[in-house]
PDB file of C-alpha atoms and ligand atoms in Angstrom:
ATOM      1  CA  UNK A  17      11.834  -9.695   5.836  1.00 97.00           C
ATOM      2  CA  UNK A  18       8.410 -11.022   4.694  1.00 98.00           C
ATOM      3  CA  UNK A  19       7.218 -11.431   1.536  1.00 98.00           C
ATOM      4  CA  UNK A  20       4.129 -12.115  -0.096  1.00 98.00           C
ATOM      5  CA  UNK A  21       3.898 -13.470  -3.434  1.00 98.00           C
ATOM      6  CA  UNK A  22       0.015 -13.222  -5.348  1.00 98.00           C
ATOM      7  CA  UNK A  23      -1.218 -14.636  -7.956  1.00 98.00           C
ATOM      8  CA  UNK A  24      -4.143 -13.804  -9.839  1.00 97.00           C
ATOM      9  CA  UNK A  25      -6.002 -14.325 -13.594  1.00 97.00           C
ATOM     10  CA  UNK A  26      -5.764 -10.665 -14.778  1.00 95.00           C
ATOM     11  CA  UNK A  27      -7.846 -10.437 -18.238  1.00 93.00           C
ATOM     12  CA  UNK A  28      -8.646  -7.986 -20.500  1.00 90.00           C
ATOM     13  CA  UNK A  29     -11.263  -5.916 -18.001  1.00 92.00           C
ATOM     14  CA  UNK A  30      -8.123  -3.608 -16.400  1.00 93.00           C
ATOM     15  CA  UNK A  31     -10.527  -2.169 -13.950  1.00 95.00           C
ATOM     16  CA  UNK A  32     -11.663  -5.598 -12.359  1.00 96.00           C
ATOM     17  CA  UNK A  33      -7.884  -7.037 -12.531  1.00 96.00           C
ATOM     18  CA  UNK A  34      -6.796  -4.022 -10.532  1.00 97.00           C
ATOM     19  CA  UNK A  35      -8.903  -4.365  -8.138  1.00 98.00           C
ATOM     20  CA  UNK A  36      -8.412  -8.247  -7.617  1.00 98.00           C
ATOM     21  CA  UNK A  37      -4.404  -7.005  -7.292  1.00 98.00           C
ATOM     22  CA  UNK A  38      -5.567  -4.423  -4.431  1.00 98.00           C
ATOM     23  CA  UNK A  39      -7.498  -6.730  -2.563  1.00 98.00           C
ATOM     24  CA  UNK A  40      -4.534  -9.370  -2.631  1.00 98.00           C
ATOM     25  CA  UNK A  41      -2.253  -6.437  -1.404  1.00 98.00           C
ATOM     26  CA  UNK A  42      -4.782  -5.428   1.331  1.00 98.00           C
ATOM     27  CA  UNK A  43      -4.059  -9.229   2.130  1.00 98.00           C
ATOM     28  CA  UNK A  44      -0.452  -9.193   1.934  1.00 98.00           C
ATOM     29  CA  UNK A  45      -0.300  -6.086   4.384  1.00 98.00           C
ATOM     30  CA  UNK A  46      -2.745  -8.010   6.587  1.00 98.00           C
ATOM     31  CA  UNK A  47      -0.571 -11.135   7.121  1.00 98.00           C
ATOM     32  CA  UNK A  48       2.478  -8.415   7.773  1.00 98.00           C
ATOM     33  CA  UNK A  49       4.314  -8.683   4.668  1.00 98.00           C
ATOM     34  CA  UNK A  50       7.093  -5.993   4.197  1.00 98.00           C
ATOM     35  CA  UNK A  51       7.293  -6.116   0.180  1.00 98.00           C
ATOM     36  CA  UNK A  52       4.343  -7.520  -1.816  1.00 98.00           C
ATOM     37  CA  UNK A  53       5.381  -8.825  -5.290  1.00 98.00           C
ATOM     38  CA  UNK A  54       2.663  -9.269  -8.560  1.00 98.00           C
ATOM     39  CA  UNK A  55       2.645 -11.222 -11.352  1.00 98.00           C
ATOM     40  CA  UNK A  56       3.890 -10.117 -15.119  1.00 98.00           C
ATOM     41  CA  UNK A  57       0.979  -7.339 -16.483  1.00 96.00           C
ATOM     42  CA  UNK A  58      -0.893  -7.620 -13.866  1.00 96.00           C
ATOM     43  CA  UNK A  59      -3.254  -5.321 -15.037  1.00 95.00           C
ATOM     44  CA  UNK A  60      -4.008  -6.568 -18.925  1.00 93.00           C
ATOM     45  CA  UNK A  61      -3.604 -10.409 -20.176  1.00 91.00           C
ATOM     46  CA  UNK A  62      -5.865  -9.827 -22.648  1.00 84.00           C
ATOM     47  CA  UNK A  63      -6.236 -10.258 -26.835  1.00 79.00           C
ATOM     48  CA  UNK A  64      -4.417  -6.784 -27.686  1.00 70.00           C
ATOM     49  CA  UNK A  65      -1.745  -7.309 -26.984  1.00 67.00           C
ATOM     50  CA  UNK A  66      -1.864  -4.310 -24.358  1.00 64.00           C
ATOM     51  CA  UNK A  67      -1.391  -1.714 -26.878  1.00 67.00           C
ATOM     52  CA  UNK A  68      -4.181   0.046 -26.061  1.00 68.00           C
ATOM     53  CA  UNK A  69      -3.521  -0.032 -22.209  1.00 74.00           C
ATOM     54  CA  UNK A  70      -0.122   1.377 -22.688  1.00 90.00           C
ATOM     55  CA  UNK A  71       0.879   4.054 -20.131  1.00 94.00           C
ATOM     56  CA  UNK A  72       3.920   5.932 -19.205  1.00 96.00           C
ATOM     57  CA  UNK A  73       5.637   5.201 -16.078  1.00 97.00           C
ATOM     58  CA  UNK A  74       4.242   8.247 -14.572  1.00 96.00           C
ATOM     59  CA  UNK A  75       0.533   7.277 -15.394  1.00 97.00           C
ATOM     60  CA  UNK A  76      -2.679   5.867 -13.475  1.00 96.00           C
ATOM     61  CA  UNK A  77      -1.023   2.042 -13.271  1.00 97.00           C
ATOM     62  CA  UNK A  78       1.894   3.599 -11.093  1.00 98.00           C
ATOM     63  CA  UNK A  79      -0.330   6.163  -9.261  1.00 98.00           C
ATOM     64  CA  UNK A  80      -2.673   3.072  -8.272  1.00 98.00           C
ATOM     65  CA  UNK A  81       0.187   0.480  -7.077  1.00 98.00           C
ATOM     66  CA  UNK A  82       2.052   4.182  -5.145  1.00 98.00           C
ATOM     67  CA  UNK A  83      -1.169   4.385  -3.667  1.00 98.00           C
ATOM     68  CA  UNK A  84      -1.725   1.286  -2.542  1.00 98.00           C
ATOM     69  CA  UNK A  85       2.173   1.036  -1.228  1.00 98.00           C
ATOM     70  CA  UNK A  86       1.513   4.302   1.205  1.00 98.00           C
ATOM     71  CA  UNK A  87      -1.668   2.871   2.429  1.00 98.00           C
ATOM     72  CA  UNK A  88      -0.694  -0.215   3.676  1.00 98.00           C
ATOM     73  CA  UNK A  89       2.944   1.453   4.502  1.00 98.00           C
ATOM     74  CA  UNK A  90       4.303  -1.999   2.555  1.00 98.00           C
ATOM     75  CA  UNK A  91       6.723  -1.892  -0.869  1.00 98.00           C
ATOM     76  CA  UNK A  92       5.171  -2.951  -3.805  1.00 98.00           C
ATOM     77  CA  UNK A  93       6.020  -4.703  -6.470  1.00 98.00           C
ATOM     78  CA  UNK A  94       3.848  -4.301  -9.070  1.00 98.00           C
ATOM     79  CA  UNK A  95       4.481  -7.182 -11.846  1.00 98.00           C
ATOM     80  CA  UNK A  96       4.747  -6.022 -14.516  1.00 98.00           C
ATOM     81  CA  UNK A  97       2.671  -3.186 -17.176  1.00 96.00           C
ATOM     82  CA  UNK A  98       2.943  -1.978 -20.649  1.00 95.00           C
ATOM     83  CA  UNK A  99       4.861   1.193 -20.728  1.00 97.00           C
ATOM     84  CA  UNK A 100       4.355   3.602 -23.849  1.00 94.00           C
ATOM     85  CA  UNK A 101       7.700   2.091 -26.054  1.00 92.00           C
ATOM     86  CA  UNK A 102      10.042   3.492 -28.163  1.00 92.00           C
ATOM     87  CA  UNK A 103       7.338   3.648 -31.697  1.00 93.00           C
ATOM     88  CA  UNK A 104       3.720   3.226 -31.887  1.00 89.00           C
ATOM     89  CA  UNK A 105       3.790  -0.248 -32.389  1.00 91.00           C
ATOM     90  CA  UNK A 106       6.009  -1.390 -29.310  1.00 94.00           C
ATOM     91  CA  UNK A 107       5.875  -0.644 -25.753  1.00 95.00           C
ATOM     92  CA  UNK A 108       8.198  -2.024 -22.648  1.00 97.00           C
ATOM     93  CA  UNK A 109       7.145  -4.946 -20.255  1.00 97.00           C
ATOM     94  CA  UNK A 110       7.893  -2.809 -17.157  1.00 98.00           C
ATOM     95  CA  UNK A 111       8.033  -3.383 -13.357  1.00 98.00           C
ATOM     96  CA  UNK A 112       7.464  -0.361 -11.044  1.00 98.00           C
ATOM     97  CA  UNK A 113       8.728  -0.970  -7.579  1.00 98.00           C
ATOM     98  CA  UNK A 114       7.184   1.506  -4.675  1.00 98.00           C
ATOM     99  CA  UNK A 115       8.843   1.854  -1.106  1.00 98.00           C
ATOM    100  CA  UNK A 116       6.455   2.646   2.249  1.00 98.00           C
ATOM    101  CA  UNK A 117       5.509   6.098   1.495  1.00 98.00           C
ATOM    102  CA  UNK A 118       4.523   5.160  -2.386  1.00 98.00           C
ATOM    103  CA  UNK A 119       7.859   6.672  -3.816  1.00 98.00           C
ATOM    104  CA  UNK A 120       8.807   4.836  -7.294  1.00 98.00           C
ATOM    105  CA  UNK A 121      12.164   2.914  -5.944  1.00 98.00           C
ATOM    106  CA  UNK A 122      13.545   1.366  -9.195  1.00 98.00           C
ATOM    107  CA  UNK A 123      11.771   0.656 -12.473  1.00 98.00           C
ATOM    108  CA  UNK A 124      12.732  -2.381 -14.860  1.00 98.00           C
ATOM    109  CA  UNK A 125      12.188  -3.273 -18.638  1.00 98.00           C
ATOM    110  CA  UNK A 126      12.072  -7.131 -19.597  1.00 98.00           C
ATOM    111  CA  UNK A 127      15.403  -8.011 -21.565  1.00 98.00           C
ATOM    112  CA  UNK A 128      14.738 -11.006 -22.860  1.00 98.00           C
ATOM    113  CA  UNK A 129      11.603 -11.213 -25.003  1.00 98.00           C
ATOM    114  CA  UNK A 130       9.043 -14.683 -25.475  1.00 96.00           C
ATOM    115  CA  UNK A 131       9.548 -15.602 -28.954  1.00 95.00           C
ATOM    116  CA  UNK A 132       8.564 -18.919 -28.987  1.00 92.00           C
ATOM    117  CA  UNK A 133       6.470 -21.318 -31.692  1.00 89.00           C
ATOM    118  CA  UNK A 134       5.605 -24.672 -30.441  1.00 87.00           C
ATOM    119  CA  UNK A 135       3.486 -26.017 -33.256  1.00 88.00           C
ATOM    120  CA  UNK A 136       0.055 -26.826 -31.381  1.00 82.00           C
ATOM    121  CA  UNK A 137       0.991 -25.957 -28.427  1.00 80.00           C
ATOM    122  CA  UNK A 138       2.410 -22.097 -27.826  1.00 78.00           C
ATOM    123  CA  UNK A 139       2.691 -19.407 -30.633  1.00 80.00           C
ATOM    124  CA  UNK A 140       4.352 -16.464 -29.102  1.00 85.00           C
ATOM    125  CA  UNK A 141       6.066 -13.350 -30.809  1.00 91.00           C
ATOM    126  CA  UNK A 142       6.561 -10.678 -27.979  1.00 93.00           C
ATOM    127  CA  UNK A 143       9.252  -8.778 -29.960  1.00 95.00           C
ATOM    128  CA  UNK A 144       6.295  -7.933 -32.250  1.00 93.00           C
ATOM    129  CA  UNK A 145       4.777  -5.741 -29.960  1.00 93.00           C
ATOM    130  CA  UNK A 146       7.619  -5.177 -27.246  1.00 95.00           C
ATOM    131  CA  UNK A 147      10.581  -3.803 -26.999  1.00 97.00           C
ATOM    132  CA  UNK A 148      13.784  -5.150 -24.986  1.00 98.00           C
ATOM    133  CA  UNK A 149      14.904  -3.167 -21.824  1.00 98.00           C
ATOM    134  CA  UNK A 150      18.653  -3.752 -21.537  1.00 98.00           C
ATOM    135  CA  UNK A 151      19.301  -2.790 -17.968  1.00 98.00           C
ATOM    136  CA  UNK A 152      19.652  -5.495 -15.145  1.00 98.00           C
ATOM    137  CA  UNK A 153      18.082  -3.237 -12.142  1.00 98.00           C
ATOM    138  CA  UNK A 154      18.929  -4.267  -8.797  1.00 98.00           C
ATOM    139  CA  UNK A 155      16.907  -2.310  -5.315  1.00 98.00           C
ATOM    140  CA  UNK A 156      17.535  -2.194  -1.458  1.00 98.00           C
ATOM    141  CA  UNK A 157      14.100  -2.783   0.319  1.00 98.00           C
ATOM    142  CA  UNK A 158      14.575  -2.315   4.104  1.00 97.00           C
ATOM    143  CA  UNK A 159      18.800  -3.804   3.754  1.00 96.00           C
ATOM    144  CA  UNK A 160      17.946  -6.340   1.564  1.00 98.00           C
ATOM    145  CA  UNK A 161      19.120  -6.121  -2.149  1.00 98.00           C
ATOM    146  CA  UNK A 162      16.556  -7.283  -4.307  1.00 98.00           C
ATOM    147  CA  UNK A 163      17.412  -8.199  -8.248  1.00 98.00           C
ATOM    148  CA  UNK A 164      14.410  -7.608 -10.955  1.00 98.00           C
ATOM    149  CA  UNK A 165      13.633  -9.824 -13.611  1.00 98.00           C
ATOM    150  CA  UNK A 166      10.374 -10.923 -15.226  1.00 98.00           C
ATOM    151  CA  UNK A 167       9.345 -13.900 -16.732  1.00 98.00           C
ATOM    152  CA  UNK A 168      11.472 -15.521 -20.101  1.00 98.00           C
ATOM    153  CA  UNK A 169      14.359 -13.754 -18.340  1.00 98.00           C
ATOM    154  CA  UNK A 170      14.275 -16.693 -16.097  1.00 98.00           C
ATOM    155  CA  UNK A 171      15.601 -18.683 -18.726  1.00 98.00           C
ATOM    156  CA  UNK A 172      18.694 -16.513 -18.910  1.00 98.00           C
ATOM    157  CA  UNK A 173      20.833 -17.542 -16.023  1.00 98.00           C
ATOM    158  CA  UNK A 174      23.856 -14.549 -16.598  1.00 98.00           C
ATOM    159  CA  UNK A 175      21.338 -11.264 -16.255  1.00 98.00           C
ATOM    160  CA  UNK A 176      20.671 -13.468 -12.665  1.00 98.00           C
ATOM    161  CA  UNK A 177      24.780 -13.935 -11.654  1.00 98.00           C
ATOM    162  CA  UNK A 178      24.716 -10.476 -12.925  1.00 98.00           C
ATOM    163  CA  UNK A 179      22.196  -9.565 -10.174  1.00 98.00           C
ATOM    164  CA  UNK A 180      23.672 -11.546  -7.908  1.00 98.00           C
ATOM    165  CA  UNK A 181      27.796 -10.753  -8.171  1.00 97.00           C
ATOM    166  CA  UNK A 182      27.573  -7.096  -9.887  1.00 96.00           C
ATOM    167  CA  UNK A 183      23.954  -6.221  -8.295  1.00 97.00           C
ATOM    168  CA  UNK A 184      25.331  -8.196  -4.916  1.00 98.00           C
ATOM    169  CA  UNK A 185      21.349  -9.594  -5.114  1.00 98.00           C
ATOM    170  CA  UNK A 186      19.942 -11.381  -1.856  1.00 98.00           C
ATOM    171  CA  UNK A 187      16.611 -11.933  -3.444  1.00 98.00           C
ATOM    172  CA  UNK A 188      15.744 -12.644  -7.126  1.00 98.00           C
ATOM    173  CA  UNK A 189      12.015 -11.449  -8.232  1.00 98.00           C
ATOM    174  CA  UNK A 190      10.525 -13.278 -10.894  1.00 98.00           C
ATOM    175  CA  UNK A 191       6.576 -11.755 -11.968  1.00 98.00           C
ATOM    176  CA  UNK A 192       5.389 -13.841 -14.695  1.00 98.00           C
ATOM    177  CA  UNK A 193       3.141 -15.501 -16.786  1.00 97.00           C
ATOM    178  CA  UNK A 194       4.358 -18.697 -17.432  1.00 97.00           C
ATOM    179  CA  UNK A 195       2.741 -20.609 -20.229  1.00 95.00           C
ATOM    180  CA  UNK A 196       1.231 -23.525 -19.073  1.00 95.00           C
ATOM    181  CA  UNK A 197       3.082 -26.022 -21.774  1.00 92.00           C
ATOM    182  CA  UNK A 198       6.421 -25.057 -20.785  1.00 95.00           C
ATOM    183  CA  UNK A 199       5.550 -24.144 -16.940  1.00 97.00           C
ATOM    184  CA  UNK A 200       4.851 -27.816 -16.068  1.00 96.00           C
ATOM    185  CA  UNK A 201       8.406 -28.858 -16.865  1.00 97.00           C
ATOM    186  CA  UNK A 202      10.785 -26.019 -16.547  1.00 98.00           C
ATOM    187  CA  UNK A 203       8.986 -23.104 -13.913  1.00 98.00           C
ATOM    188  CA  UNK A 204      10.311 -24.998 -11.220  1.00 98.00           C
ATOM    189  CA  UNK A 205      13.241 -26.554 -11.689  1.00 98.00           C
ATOM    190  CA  UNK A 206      14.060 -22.860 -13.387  1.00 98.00           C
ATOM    191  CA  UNK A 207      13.541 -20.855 -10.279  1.00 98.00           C
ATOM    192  CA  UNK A 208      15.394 -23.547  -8.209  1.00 98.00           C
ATOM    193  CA  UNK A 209      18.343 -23.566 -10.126  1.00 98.00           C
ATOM    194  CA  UNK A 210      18.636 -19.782 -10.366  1.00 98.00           C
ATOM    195  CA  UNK A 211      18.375 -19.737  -6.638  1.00 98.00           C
ATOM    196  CA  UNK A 212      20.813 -22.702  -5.615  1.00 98.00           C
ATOM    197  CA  UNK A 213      23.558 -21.461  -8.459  1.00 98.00           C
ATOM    198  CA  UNK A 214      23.260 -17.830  -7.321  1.00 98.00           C
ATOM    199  CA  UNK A 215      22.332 -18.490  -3.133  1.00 98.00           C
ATOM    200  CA  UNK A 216      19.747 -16.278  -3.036  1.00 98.00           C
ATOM    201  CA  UNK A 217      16.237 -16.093  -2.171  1.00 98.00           C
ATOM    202  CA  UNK A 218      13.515 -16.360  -5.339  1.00 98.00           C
ATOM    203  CA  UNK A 219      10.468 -15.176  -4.966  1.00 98.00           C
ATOM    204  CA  UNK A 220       8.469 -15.579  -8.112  1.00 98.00           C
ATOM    205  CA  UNK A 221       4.439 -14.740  -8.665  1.00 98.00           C
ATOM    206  CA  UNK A 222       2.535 -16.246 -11.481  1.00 98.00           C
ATOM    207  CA  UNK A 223      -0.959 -15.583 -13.588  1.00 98.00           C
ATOM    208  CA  UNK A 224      -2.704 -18.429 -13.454  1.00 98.00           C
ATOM    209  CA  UNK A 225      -5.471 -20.006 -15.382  1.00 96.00           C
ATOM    210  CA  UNK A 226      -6.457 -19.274 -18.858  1.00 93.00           C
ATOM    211  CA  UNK A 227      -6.718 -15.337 -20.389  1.00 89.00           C
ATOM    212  CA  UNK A 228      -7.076 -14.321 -24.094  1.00 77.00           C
ATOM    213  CA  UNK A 229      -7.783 -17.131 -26.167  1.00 75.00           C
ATOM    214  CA  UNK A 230      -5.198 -19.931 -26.211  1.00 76.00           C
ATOM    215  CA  UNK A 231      -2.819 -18.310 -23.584  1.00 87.00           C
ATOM    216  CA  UNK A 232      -2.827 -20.327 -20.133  1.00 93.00           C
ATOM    217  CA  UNK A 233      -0.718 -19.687 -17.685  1.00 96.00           C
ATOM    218  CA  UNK A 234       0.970 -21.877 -15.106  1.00 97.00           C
ATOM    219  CA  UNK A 235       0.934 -20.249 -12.067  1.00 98.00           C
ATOM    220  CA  UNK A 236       2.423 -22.296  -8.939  1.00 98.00           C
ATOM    221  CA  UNK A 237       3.768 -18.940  -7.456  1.00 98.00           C
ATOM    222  CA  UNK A 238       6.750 -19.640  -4.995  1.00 98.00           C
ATOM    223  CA  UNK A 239       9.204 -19.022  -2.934  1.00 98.00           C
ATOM    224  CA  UNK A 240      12.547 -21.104  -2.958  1.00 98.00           C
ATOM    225  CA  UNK A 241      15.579 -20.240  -0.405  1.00 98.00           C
ATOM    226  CA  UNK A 242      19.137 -20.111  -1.588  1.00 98.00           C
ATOM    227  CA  UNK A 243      19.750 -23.722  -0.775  1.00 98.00           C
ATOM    228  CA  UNK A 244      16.856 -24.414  -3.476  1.00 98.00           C
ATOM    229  CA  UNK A 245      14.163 -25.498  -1.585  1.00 98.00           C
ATOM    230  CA  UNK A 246      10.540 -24.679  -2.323  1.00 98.00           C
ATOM    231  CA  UNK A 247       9.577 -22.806   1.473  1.00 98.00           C
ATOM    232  CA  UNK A 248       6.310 -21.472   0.170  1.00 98.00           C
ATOM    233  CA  UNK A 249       3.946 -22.672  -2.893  1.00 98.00           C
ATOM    234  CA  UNK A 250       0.327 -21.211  -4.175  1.00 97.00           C
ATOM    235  CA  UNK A 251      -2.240 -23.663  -4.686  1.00 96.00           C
ATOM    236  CA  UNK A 252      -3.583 -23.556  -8.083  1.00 96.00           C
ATOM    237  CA  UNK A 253      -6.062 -20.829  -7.510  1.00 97.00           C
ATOM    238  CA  UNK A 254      -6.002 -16.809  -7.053  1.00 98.00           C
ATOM    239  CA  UNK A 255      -4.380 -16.027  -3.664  1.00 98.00           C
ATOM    240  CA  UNK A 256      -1.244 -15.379  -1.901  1.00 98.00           C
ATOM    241  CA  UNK A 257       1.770 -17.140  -0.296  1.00 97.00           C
ATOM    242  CA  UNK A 258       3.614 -15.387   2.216  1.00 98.00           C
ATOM    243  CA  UNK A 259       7.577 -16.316   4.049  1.00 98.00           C
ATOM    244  CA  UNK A 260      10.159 -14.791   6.124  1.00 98.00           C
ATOM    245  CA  UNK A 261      13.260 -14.896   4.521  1.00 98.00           C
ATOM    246  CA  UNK A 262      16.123 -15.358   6.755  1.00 97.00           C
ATOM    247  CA  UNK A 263      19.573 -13.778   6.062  1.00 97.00           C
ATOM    248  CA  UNK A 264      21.203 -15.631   8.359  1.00 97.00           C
ATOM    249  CA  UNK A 265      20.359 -18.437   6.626  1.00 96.00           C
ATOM    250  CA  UNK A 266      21.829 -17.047   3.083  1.00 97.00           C
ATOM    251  CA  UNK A 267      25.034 -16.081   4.526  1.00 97.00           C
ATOM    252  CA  UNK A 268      25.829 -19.772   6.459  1.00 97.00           C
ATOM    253  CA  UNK A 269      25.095 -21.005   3.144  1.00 98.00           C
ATOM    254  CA  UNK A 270      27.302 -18.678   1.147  1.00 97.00           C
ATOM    255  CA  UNK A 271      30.093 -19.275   3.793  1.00 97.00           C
ATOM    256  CA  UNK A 272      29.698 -23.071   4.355  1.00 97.00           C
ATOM    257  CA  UNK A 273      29.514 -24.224   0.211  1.00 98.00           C
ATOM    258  CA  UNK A 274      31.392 -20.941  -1.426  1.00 97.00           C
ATOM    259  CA  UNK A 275      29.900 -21.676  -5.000  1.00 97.00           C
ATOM    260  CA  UNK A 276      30.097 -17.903  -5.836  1.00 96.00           C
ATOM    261  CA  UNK A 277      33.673 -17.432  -4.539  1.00 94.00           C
ATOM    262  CA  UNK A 278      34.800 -20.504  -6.126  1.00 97.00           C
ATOM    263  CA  UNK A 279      34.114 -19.122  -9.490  1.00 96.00           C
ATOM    264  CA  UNK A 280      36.678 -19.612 -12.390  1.00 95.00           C
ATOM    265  CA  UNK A 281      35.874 -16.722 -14.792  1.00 88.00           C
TER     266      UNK A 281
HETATM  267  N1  LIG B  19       5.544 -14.278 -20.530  1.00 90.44           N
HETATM  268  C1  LIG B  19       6.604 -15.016 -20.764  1.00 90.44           C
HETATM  269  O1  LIG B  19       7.714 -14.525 -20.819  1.00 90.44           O
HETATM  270  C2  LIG B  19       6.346 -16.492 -20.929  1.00 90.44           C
HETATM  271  C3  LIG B  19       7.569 -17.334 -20.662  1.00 90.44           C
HETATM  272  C4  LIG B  19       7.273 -18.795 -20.719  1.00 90.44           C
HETATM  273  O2  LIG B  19       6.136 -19.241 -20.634  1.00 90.44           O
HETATM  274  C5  LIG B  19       8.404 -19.711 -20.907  1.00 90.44           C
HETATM  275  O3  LIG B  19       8.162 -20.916 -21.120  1.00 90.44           O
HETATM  276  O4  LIG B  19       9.573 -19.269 -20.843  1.00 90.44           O
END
């Protein structure tokens, strides 16, 4: 399987950051990636919040990503949106995943929710305005069983042995936008360590650079193979990064250093 990971600067103009995430698909099909994978609200980083882009998962966001999947006959994994919540003052951080034909595969809500203060550095209160999903969600795309996370989950490592044991995960997703502060020093040792303590594939796609005021994100979008080394890395500009994973590969490993078998529970 191929897989291209983008990353892009999505602000508060949805129109323009939509169509910066359909050219980078039109690119991903191009280089002959089977699934495509965005960053974490791909279409709105900006000051609200994303209140006011809110949308059901039946609305315009998913229509433009289904589109785009049946067009360049690829999946799609569109990051991450705001999803009308459960009140008026909360929606969901959701991920819509499309097959080939632009069918909605699986659809994920972030669990765990950024509520962070780092005096002078990061101010964050995401339960203010989000809701927690409380579903791990795993998906088969073309035989391989991907698990769906987003962002601060990545700091949880049991949803991911979850995904991996329970959701028998081959590939862990991880759209974000990782906060520069913390991104420097934990994004990837994070993702490595989620890959080498679960042997699978991550494949994680950041927003990079700076949206709303005092929120910049990280980016470094990678890939990392289930022996937990970095096989793919973004520059630190808009683009995409796109490797084969090999599941021959996973399973030698899995077999040769039985870390998930050997498990004492
Ligand atoms: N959007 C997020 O969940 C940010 C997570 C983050 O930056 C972190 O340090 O964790």
């Amino acid at each position: 399987m191929r897989v291209a990971v983008c990353q892009l600067n999505a602000r508060d103009d949805r129109k323009a950051n939509l169509t910066a995430a359909g050219e980078l698909l039109a690119r991903a099909a191009a280089a002959g990636a089977d699934l495509a994978i965005l960053p974490e609200y791909v279409d709105y980083l900006g000051p609200s919040r994303g209140l006011p882009a809110a949308e059901p998962v039946d609305g315009e966001f998913a229509e433009f990503f289904a589109e785009a999947a049946r067009q360049h006959g690829i999946w799609v994994h569109a990051g991450s949106f705001h999803e009308i919540g459960p009140d008026p003052e909360h929606t969901y951080n959701t991920s819509l995943v499309f097959d080939r034909s632009g069918t909605l595969a699986a659809t994920y809500r972030k669990i765990h929710l950024y509520d962070v203060e780092i005096p002078g550095r990061v101010s964050y209160l995401e339960s203010k305005t989000v809701a927690a999903g409380s579903e791990p969600v795993t998906v088969d795309v073309d035989g391989v069983r991907v698990g769906l996370s987003i962002c601060y989950d990545l700091r949880f490592p049991e949803l991911y042995r979850q995904l991996a044991v329970a959701g028998e995960a081959h590939l862990l997703v991880v759209p974000a936008a990782f906060m520069l502060h913390t991104g420097r020093d934990h994004w990837e040792v994070l993702l490595r360590a989620r890959a080498i303590e679960n042997q699978c594939y991550v494949a994680a796609a950041g927003q990079i650079g700076d949206h709303d005021p005092g929120r910049t994100c990280f980016g470094r979008s990678m890939v990392i193979d289930p022996w937990g080394t970095v096989v793919g890395q973004a520059p630190d500009t808009v683009g995409i990064v796109v490797t084969d994973l090999d599941l021959d590969r996973l399973r030698e490993i899995r077999t040769e250093l039985p870390s998930l078998a050997n498990r004492r529970l």
